[in-house]
PDB file of C-alpha atoms in Angstrom:
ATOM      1  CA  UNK W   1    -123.425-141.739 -10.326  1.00 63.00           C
ATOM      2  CA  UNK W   2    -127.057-141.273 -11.689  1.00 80.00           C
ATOM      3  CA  UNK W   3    -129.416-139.601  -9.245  1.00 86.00           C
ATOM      4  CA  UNK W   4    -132.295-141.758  -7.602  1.00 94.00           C
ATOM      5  CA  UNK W   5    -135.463-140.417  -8.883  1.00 96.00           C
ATOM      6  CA  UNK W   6    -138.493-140.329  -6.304  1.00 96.00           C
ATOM      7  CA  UNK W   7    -141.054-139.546  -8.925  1.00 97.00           C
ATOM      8  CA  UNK W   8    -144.700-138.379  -7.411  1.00 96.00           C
ATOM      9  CA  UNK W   9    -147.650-139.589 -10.259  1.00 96.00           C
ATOM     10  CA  UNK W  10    -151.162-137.879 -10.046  1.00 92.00           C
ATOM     11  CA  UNK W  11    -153.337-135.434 -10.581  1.00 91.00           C
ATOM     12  CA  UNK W  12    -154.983-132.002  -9.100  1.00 89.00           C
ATOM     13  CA  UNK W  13    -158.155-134.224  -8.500  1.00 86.00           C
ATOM     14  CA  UNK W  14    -159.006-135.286  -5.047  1.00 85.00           C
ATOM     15  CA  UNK W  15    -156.809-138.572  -3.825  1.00 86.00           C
ATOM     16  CA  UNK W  16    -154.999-138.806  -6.386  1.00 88.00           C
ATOM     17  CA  UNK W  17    -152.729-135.614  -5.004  1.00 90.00           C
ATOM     18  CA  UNK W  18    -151.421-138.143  -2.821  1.00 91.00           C
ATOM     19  CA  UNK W  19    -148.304-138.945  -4.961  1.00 93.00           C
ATOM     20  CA  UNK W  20    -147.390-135.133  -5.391  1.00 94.00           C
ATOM     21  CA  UNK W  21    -148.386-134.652  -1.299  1.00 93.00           C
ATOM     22  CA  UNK W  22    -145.646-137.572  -0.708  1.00 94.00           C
ATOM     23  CA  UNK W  23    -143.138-136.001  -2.666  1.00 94.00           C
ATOM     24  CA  UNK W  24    -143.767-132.402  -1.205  1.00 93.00           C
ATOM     25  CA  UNK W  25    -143.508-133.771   2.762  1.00 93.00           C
ATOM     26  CA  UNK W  26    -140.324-136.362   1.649  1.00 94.00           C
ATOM     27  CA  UNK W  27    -138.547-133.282   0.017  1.00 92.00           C
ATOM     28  CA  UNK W  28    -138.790-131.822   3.494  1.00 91.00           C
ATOM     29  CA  UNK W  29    -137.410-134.649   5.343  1.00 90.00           C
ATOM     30  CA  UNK W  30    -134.024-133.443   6.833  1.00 86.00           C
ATOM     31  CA  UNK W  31    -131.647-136.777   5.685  1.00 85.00           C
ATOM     32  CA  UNK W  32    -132.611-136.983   2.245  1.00 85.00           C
ATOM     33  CA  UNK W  33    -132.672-132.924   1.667  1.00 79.00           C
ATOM     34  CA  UNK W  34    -128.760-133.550   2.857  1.00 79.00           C
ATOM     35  CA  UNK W  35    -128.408-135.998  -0.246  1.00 80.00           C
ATOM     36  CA  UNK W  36    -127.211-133.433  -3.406  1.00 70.00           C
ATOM     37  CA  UNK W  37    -129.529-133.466  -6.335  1.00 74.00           C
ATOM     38  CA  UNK W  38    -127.084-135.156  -7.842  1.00 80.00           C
ATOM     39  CA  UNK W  39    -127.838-138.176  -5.537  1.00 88.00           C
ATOM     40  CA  UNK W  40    -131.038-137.652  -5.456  1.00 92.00           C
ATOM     41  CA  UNK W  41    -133.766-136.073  -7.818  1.00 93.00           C
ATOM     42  CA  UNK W  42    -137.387-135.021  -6.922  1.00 95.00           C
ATOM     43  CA  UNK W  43    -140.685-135.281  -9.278  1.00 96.00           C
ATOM     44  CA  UNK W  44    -143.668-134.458  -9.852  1.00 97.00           C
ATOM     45  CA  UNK W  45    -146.082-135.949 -12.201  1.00 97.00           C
ATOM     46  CA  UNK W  46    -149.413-135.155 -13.728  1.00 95.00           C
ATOM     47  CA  UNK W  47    -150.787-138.636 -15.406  1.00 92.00           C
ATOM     48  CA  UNK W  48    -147.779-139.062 -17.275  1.00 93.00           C
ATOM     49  CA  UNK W  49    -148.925-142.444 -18.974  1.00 90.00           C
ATOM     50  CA  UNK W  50    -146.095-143.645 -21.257  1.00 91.00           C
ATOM     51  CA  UNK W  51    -144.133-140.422 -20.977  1.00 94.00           C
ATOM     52  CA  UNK W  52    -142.895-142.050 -17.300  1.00 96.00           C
ATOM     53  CA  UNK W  53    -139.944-143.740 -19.509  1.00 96.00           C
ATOM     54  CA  UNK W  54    -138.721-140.484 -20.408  1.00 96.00           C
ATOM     55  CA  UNK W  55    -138.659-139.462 -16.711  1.00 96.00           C
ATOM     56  CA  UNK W  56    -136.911-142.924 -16.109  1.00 96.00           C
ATOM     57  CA  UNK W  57    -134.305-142.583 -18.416  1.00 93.00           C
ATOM     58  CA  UNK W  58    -130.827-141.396 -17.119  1.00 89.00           C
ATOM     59  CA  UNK W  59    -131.523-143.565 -13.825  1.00 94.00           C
ATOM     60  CA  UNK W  60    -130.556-146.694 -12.414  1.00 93.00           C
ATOM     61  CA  UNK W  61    -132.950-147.088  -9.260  1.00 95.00           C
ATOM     62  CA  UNK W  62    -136.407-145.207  -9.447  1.00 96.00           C
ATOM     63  CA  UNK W  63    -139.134-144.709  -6.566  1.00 96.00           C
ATOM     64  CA  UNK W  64    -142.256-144.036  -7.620  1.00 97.00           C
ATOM     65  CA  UNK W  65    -145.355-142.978  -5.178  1.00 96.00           C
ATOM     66  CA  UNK W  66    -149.057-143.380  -6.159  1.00 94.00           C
ATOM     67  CA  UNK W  67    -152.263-143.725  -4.880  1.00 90.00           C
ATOM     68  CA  UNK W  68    -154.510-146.882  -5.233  1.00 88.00           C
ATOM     69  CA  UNK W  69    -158.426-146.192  -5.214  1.00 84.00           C
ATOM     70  CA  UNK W  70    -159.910-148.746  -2.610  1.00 84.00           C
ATOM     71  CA  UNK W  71    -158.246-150.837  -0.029  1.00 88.00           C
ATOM     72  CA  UNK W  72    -157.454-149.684   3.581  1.00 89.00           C
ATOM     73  CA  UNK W  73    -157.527-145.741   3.732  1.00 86.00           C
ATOM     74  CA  UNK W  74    -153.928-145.182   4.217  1.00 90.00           C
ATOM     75  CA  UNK W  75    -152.374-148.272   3.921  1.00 91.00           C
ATOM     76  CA  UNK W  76    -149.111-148.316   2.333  1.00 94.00           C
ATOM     77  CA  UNK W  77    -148.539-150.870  -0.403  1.00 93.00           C
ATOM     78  CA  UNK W  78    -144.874-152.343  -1.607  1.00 92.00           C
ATOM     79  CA  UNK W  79    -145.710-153.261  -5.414  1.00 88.00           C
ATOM     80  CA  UNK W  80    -143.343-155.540  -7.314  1.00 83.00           C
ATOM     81  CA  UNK W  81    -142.866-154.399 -10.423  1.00 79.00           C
ATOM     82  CA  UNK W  82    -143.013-158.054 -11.610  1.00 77.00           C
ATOM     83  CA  UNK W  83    -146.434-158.205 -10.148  1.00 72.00           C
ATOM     84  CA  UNK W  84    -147.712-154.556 -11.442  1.00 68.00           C
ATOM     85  CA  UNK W  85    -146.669-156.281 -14.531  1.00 69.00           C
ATOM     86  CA  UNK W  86    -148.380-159.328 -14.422  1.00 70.00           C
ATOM     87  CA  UNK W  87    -151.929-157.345 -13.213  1.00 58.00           C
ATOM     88  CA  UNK W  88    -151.869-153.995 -14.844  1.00 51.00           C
ATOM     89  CA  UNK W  89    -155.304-152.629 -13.719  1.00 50.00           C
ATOM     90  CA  UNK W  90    -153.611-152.941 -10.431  1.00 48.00           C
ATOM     91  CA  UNK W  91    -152.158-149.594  -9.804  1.00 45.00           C
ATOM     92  CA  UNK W  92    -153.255-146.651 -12.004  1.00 45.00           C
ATOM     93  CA  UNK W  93    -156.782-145.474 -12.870  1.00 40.00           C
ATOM     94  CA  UNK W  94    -155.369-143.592 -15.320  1.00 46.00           C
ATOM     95  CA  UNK W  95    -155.851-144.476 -19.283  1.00 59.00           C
ATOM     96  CA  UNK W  96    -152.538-145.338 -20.098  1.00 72.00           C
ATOM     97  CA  UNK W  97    -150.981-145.493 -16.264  1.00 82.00           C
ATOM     98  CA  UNK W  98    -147.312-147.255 -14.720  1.00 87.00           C
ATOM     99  CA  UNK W  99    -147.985-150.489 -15.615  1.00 85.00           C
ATOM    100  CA  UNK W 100    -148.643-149.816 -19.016  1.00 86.00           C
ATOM    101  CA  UNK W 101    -145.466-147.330 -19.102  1.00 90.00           C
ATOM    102  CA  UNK W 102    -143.237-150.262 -17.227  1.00 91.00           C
ATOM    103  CA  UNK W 103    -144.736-152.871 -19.844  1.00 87.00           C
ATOM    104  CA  UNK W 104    -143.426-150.395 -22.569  1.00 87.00           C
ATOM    105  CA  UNK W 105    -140.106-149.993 -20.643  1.00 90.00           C
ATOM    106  CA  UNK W 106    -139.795-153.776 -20.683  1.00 88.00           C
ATOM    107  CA  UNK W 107    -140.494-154.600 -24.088  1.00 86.00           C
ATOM    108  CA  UNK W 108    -137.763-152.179 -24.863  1.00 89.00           C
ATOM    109  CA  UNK W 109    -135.556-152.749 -22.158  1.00 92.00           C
ATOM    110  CA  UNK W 110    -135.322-149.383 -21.106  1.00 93.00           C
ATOM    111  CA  UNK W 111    -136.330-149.479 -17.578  1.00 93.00           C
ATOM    112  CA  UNK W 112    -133.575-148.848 -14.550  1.00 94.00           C
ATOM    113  CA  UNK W 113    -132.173-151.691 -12.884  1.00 92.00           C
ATOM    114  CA  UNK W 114    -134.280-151.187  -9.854  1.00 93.00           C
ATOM    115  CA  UNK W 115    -137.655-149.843  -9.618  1.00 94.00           C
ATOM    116  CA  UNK W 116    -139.970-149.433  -6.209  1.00 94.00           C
ATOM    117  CA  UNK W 117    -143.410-148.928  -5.974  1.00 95.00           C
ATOM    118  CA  UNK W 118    -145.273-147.256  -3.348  1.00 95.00           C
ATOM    119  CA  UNK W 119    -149.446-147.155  -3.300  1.00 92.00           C
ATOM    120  CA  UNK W 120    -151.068-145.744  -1.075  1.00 92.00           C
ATOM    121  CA  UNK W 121    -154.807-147.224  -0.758  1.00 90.00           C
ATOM    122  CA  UNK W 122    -157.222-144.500  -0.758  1.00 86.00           C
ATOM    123  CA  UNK W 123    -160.285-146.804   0.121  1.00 83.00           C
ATOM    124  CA  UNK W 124    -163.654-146.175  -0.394  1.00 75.00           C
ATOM    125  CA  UNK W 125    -164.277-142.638   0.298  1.00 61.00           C
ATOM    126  CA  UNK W 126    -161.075-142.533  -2.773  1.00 59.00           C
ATOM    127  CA  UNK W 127    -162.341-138.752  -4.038  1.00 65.00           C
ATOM    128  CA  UNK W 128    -162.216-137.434  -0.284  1.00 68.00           C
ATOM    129  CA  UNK W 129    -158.881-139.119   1.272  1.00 70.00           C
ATOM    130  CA  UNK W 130    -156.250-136.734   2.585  1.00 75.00           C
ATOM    131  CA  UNK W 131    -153.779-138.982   3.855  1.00 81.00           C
ATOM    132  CA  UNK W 132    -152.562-137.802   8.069  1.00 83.00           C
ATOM    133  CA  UNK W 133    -148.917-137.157   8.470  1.00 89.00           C
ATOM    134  CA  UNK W 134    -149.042-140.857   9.782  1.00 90.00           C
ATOM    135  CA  UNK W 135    -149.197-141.849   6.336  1.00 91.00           C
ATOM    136  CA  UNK W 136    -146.395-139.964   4.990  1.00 91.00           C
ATOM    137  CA  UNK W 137    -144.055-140.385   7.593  1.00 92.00           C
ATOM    138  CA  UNK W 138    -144.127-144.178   7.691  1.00 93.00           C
ATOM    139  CA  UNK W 139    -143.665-143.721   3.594  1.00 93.00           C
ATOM    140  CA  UNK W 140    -140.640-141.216   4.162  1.00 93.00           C
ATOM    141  CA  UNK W 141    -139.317-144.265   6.159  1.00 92.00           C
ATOM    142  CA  UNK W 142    -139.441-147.020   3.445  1.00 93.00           C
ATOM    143  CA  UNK W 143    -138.217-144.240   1.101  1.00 94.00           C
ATOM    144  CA  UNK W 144    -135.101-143.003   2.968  1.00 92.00           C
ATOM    145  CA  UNK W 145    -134.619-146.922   3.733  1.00 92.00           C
ATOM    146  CA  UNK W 146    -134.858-147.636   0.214  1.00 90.00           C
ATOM    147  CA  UNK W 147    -132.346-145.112  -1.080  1.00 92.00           C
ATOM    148  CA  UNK W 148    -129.960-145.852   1.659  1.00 89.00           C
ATOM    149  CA  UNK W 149    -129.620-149.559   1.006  1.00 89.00           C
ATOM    150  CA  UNK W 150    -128.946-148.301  -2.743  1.00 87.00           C
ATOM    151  CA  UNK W 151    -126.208-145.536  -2.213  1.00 84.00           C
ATOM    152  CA  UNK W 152    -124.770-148.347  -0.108  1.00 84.00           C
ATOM    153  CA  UNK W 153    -124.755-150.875  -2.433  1.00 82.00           C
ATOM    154  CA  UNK W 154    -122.859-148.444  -5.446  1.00 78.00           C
ATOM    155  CA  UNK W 155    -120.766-146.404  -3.123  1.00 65.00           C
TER     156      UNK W 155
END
């Protein structure tokens, strides 16, 4: 079995640590540290742009975690990747962000089989935002949730 990659994208800059923050708390979280690595593989990202496909290769089912400048300060979005698709200014900030990578990854059908996207809406004060605990551990929810339902479905 391929590991599940819950892949953190950002930066050092301000909000946009969120991604790395998620990944740092989730890697803490007592069920999915009991998942081997080989189950279950951790990363962190700085503004990977179209380099993310190399990180996705060698996966079938990817998480990735990202903030979102604007919206509701903390509010944790569930992007389809058919809709990141179809609106690619709608996630990254970044020149060449995810949906530019997962555009690339579909052209040339190299993208797993199942891909989730977390935001997490920074809104207005977007520089400033440190997300509460709050934030993460409703996120470490819809992860562990998420990679359950998928160890279930291939065990």
């Amino acid at each position: 079995m391929t590991p599940i990659k819950i892949i953190g994208i950002g930066s050092p800059q301000g909000a946009d640590q969120i991604g790395w923050q998620a990944i740092e708390y989730l890697k803490r979280d007592h069920a999915l540290k009991g998942l081997s690595s080989d189950r279950v593989e951790f990363i962190i990202l700085d503004r990977p742009g179209l380099a993310l496909l190399d990180y996705l290769d060698g996966t079938d089912c990817a998480i990735l975690i990202d903030a979102i400048a604007g919206g509701t300060t903390g509010y944790i979005v569930d992007v389809e990747k058919s809709q990141l698709l179809a609106d690619p200014t709608n996630l990254s900030s970044h020149s060449a962000g995810i949906a530019e990578a997962l555009a690339m990854g579909s052209v040339l059908n190299t993208l797993p089989k199942k891909i989730k996207i977390f935001g997490i809406e920074t809104g207005k004060l977007s520089l400033r935002y440190t997300p509460d605990l709050s934030v993460f551990y409703q996120l470490n929810r819809l992860v562990f949730d998420h990679v359950q339902n998928h160890l279930d479905l291939v065990s």
